[in-house]
Coordinates of C-alpha atoms in Angstrom, one line a residue:
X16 CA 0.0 0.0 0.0
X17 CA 1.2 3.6 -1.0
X18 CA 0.6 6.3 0.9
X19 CA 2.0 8.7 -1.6
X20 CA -0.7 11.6 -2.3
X21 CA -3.2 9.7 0.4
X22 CA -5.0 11.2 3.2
X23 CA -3.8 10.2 6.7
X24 CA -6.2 12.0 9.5
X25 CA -4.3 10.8 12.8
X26 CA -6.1 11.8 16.1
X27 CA -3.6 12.2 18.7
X28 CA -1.1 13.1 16.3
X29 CA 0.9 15.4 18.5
X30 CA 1.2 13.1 21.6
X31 CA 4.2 11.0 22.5
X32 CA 3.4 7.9 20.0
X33 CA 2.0 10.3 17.4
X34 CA 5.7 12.4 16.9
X35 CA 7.2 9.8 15.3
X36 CA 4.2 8.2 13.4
X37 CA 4.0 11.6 11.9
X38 CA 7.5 11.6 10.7
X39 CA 7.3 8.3 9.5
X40 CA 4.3 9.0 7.7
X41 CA 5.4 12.3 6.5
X42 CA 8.6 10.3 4.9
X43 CA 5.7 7.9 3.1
X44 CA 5.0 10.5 1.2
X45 CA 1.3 11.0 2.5
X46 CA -0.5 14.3 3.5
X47 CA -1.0 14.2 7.4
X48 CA -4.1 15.5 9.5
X49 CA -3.3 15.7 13.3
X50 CA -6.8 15.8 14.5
X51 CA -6.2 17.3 18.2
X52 CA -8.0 19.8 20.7
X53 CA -5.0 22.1 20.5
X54 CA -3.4 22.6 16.7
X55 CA -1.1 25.0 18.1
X56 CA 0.5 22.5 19.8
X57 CA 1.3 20.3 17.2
X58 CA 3.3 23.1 14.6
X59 CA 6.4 21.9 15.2
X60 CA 5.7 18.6 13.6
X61 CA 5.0 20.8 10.2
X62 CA 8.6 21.1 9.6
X63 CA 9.0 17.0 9.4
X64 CA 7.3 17.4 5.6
X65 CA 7.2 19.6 2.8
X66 CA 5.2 22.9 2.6
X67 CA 1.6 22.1 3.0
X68 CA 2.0 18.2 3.9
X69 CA 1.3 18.3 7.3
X70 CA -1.9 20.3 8.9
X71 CA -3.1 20.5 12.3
X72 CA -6.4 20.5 13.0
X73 CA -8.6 21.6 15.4
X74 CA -11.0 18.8 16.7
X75 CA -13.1 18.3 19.3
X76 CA -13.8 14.2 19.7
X77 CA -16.8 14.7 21.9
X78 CA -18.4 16.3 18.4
X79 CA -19.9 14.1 15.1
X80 CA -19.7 17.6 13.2
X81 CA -16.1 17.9 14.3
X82 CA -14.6 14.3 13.9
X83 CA -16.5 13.9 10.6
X84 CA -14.6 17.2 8.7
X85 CA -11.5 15.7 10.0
X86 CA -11.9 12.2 8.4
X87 CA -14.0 13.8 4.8
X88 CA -11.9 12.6 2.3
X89 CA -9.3 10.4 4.7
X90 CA -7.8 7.1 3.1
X91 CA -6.8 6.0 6.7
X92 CA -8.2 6.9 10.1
X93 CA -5.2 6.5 13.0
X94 CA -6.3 6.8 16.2
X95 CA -3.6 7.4 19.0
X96 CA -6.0 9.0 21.7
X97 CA -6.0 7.9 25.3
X98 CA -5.8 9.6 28.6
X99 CA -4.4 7.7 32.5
X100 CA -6.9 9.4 34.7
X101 CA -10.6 11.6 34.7
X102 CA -9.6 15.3 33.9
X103 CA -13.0 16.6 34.7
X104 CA -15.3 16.3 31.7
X105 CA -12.5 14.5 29.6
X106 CA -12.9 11.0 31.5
X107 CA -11.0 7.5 30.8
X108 CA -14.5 6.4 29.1
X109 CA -15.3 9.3 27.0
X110 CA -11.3 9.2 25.7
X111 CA -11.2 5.3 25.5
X112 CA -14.5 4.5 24.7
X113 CA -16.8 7.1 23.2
X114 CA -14.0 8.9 21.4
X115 CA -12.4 5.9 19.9
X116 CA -16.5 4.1 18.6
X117 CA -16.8 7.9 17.6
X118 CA -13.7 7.9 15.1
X119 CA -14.3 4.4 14.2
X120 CA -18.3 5.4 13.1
X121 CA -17.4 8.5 11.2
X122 CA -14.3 7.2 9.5
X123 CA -16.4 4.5 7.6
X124 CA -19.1 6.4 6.7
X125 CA -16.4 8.5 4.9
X126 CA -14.9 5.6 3.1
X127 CA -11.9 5.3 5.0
X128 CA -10.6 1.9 3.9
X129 CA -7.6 1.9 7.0
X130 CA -8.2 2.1 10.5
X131 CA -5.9 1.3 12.5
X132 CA -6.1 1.7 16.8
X133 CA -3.6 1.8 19.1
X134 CA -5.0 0.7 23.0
X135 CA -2.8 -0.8 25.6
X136 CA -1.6 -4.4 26.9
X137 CA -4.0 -5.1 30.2
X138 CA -7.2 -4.5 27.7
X139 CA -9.7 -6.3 29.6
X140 CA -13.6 -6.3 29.8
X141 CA -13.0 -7.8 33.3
X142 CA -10.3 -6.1 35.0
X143 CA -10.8 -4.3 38.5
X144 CA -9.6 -1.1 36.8
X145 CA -11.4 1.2 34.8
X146 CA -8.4 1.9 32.8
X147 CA -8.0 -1.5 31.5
X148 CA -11.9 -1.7 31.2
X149 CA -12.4 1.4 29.0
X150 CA -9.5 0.4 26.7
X151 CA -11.7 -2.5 26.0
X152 CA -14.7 -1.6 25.6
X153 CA -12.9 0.8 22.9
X154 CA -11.7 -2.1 21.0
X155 CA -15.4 -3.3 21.0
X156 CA -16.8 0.1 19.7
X157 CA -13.6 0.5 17.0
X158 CA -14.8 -3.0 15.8
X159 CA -18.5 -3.0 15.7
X160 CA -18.3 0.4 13.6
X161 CA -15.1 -0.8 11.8
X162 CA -14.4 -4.5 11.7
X163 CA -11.4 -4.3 9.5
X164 CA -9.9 -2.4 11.9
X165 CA -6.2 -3.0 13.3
X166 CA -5.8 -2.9 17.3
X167 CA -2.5 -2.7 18.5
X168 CA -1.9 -3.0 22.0
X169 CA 1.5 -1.9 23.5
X170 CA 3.4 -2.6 26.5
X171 CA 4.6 0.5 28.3
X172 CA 6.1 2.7 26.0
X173 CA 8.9 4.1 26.3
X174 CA 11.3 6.9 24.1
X175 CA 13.1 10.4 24.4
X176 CA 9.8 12.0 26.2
X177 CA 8.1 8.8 28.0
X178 CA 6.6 9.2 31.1
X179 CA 8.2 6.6 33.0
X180 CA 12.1 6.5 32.4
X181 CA 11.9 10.0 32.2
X182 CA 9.7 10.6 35.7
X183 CA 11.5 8.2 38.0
X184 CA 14.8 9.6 36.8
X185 CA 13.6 13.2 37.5
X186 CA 12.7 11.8 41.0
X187 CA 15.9 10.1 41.4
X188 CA 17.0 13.7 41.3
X189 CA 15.4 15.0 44.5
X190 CA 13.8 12.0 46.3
X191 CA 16.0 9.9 48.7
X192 CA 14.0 7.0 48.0
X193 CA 11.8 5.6 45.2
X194 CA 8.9 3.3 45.6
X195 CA 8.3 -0.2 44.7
X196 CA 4.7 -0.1 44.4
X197 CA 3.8 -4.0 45.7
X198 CA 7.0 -4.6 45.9
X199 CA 8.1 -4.2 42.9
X200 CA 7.3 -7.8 41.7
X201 CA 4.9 -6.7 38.2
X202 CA 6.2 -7.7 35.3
X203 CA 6.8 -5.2 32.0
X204 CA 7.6 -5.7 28.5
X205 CA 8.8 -2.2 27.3
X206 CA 8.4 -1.0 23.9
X207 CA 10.2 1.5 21.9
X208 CA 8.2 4.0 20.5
X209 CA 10.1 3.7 17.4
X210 CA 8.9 0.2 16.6
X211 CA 5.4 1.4 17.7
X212 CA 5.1 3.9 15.2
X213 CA 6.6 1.4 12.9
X214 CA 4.1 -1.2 13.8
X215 CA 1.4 1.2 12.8
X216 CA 3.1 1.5 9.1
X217 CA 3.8 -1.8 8.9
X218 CA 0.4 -2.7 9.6
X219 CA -1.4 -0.6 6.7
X220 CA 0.9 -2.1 4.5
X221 CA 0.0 -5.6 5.2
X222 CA -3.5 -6.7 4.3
X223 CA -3.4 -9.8 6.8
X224 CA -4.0 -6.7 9.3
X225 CA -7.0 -5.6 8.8
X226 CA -9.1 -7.4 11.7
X227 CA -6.5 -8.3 13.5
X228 CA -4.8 -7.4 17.1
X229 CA -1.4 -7.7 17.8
X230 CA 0.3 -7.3 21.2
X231 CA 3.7 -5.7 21.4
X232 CA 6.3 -5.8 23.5
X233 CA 10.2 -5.5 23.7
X234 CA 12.6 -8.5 23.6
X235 CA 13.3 -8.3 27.5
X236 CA 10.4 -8.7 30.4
X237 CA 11.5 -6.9 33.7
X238 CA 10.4 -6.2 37.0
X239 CA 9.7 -3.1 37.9
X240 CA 12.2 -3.2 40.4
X241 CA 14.4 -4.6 37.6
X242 CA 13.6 -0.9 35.8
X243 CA 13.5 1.5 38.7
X244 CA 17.4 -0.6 39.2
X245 CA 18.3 0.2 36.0
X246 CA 17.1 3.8 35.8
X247 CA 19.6 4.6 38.9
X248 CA 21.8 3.2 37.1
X249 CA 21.4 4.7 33.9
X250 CA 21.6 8.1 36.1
X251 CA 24.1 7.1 38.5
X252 CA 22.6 7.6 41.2
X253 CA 22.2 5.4 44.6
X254 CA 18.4 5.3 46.1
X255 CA 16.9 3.3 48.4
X256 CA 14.2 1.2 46.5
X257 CA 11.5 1.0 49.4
X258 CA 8.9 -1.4 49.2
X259 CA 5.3 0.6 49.3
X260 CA 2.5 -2.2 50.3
X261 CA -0.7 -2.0 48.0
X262 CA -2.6 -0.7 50.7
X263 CA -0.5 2.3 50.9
X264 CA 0.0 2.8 47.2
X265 CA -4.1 2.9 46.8
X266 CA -4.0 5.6 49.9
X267 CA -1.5 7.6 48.1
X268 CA -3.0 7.1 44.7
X269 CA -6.2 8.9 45.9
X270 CA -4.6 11.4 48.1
X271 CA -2.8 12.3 45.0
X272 CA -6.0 12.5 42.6
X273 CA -7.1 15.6 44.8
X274 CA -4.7 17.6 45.2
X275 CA -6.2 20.5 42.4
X276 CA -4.4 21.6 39.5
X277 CA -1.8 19.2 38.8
X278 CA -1.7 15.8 37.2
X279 CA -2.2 13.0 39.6
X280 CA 1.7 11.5 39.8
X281 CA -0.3 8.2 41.0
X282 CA -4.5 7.7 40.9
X283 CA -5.5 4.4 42.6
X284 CA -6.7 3.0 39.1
X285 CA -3.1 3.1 37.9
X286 CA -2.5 1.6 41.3
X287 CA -4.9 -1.4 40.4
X288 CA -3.4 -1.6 36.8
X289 CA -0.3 -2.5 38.4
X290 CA -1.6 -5.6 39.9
X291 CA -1.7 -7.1 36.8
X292 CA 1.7 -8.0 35.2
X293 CA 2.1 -6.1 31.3
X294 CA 3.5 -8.3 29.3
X295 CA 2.9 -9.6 25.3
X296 CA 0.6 -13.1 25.8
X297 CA 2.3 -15.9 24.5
X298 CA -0.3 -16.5 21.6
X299 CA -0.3 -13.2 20.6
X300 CA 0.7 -11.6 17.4
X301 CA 3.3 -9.2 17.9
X302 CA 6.0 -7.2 16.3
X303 CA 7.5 -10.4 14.6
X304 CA 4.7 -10.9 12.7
X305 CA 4.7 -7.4 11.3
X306 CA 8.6 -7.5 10.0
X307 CA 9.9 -5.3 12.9
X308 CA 13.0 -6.0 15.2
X309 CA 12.7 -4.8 18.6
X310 CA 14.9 -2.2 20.2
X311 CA 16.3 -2.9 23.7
X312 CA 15.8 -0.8 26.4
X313 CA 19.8 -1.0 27.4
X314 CA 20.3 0.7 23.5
X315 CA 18.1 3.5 23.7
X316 CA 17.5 4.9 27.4
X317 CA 21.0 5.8 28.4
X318 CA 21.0 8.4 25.4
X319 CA 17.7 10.2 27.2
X320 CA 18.4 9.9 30.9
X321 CA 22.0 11.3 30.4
X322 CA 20.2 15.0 31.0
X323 CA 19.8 13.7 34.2
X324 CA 23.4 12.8 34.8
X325 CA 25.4 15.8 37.3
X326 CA 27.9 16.9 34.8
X327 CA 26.0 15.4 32.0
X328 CA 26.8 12.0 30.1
X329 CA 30.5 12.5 30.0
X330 CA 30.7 12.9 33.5
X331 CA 31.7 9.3 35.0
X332 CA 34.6 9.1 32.5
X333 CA 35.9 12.2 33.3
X334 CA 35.8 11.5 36.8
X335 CA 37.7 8.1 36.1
X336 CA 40.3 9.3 34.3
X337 CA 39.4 8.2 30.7
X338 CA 38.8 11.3 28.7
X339 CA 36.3 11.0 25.3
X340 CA 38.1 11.9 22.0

């Protein structure tokens, strides 16, 4: 399939995943919608295509009028949106659930004949939390309006700007401890964003997509005291890695989801999610399946949390003694 001259309306487009989709797309030779609430946040990505190739729009999901001038004319309908906790009006359900069956509606009535859906690994009709709940449920809408749709379900994510690598080096900065929420025993699977955004190429290339799900995950499973281990590491620093019982991480979580004006650093849903280990099921198709290698996490995070580094990345060998050329 050739994008070249095609219509590709992403919505989400300027988020973490959606940076380097757009690039890759924008390399495809296809002209790019970023459908998202605040255009003016997605300009820099213009300058990753030629003059014109790349528009932001300004969409609000919660509208039919809205969503359906975003996808007129669209050859393939990406849809990147999610959200971690309620933000007032802009709740887990209406981002996962009405949002997503919204897109997926409109998109066919325009003739889209790609749609492809990025939710998360811990997808689940039955889990205790409404994050893993709502992500399902949105798979269910995206399908019954657009069965030939792709889901793709990703581990944690991680990349230059992730929200994980990125937060507990930051605390590793100030804190003298960091926690290991249930003692740090869940099990992870991280993927790079790279091969995420390559995944979602990959998969509108290859027909044998359309109606399927694929899980995806990095080559390595880890603990997340296996990652919060290697993040001091990676920042060389020493912390004390101090078990926080589940009982105390709930109490924490919803302490946290009141305190105005902020976003929640912990809610007790993401509290419940971590019960569950995130990891690529074994019957699962997965990045293999869609010609894509994936990238270690020991590759790509030291070149990101080297900002965190006193002195910068350089630092330990010039303490040692063994300059850099």
């Amino acid at each position: 399939m050739s994008f070249r001259y095609q219509i590709v309306t992403v919505f989400g487009g300027s988020g973490f995943i959606g940076r380097h989709l757009i690039r890759r797309l924008a390399r495809s030779g296809a002209i790019v919608r970023i459908a998202t609430r605040n255009p003016n946040k997605a300009q820099f990505l213009k300058t990753a295509g030629a003059v014109g190739q790349i528009v932001p729009l300004a969409v609000d999901v919660r509208s039919d009028d809205s969503v359906a001038r975003a996808v007129d004319g669209a050859d393939v309908v990406i849809n990147l949106i999610g959200a971690l906790h309620n933000d007032g009006p802009w709740t887990v359900e209406a981002a996962h659930v009405q949002a997503a069956g919204r897109i997926a509606r409109l998109a066919k009535a325009a003739g889209a004949r790609r749609f492809v859906h990025v939710s998360a690994i811990g997808a689940d009709a039955k889990s205790a939390a409404e994050y893993g709940r709502t992500k399902a449920a949105g798979e269910k809408a995206v399908l019954a309006a657009f069965p030939e749709a792709t889901i793709l379900r990703p581990s944690i994510v991680f990349g230059p700007e992730d929200q994980f690598f990125n937060r507990f080096g930051a605390m590793a900065q100030i804190a003298p401890a960091l926690p290991l929420i249930g003692g740090g025993k869940t099990r992870f699977q991280p993927v790079y964003v790279g091969d995420v955004a390559e995944a979602v190429v990959a998969a509108l290339h290859d027909p044998k997509a359309q109606g399927r799900t694929y899980e995806l995950g990095g080559p390595t499973v880890y603990t997340f005291k296996e990652l919060l281990a290697l993040t001091l590491k990676e920042v060389h620093r020493k912390r004390l890695l101090l078990p926080l019982p589940w009982k105390a991480a709930e109490i924490l979580g919803g302490l946290c989801e009141k305190i105005p004006l902020i976003t929640p650093p912990l809610t007790k849903d993401q509290v419940e999610m971590l019960k569950t280990d995130n990891v690529v099921s074994a019957s699962a198709p997965g990045l293999a399946d869609l010609g894509i290698t994936p990238t270690t996490v020991e590759v790509t995070v030291p070149t990101y949390l080297s900002r965190f580094i006193v002195g910068g990345r350089y630092a330990a060998a010039r303490e040692s003694g063994h300059g850099v050329a």
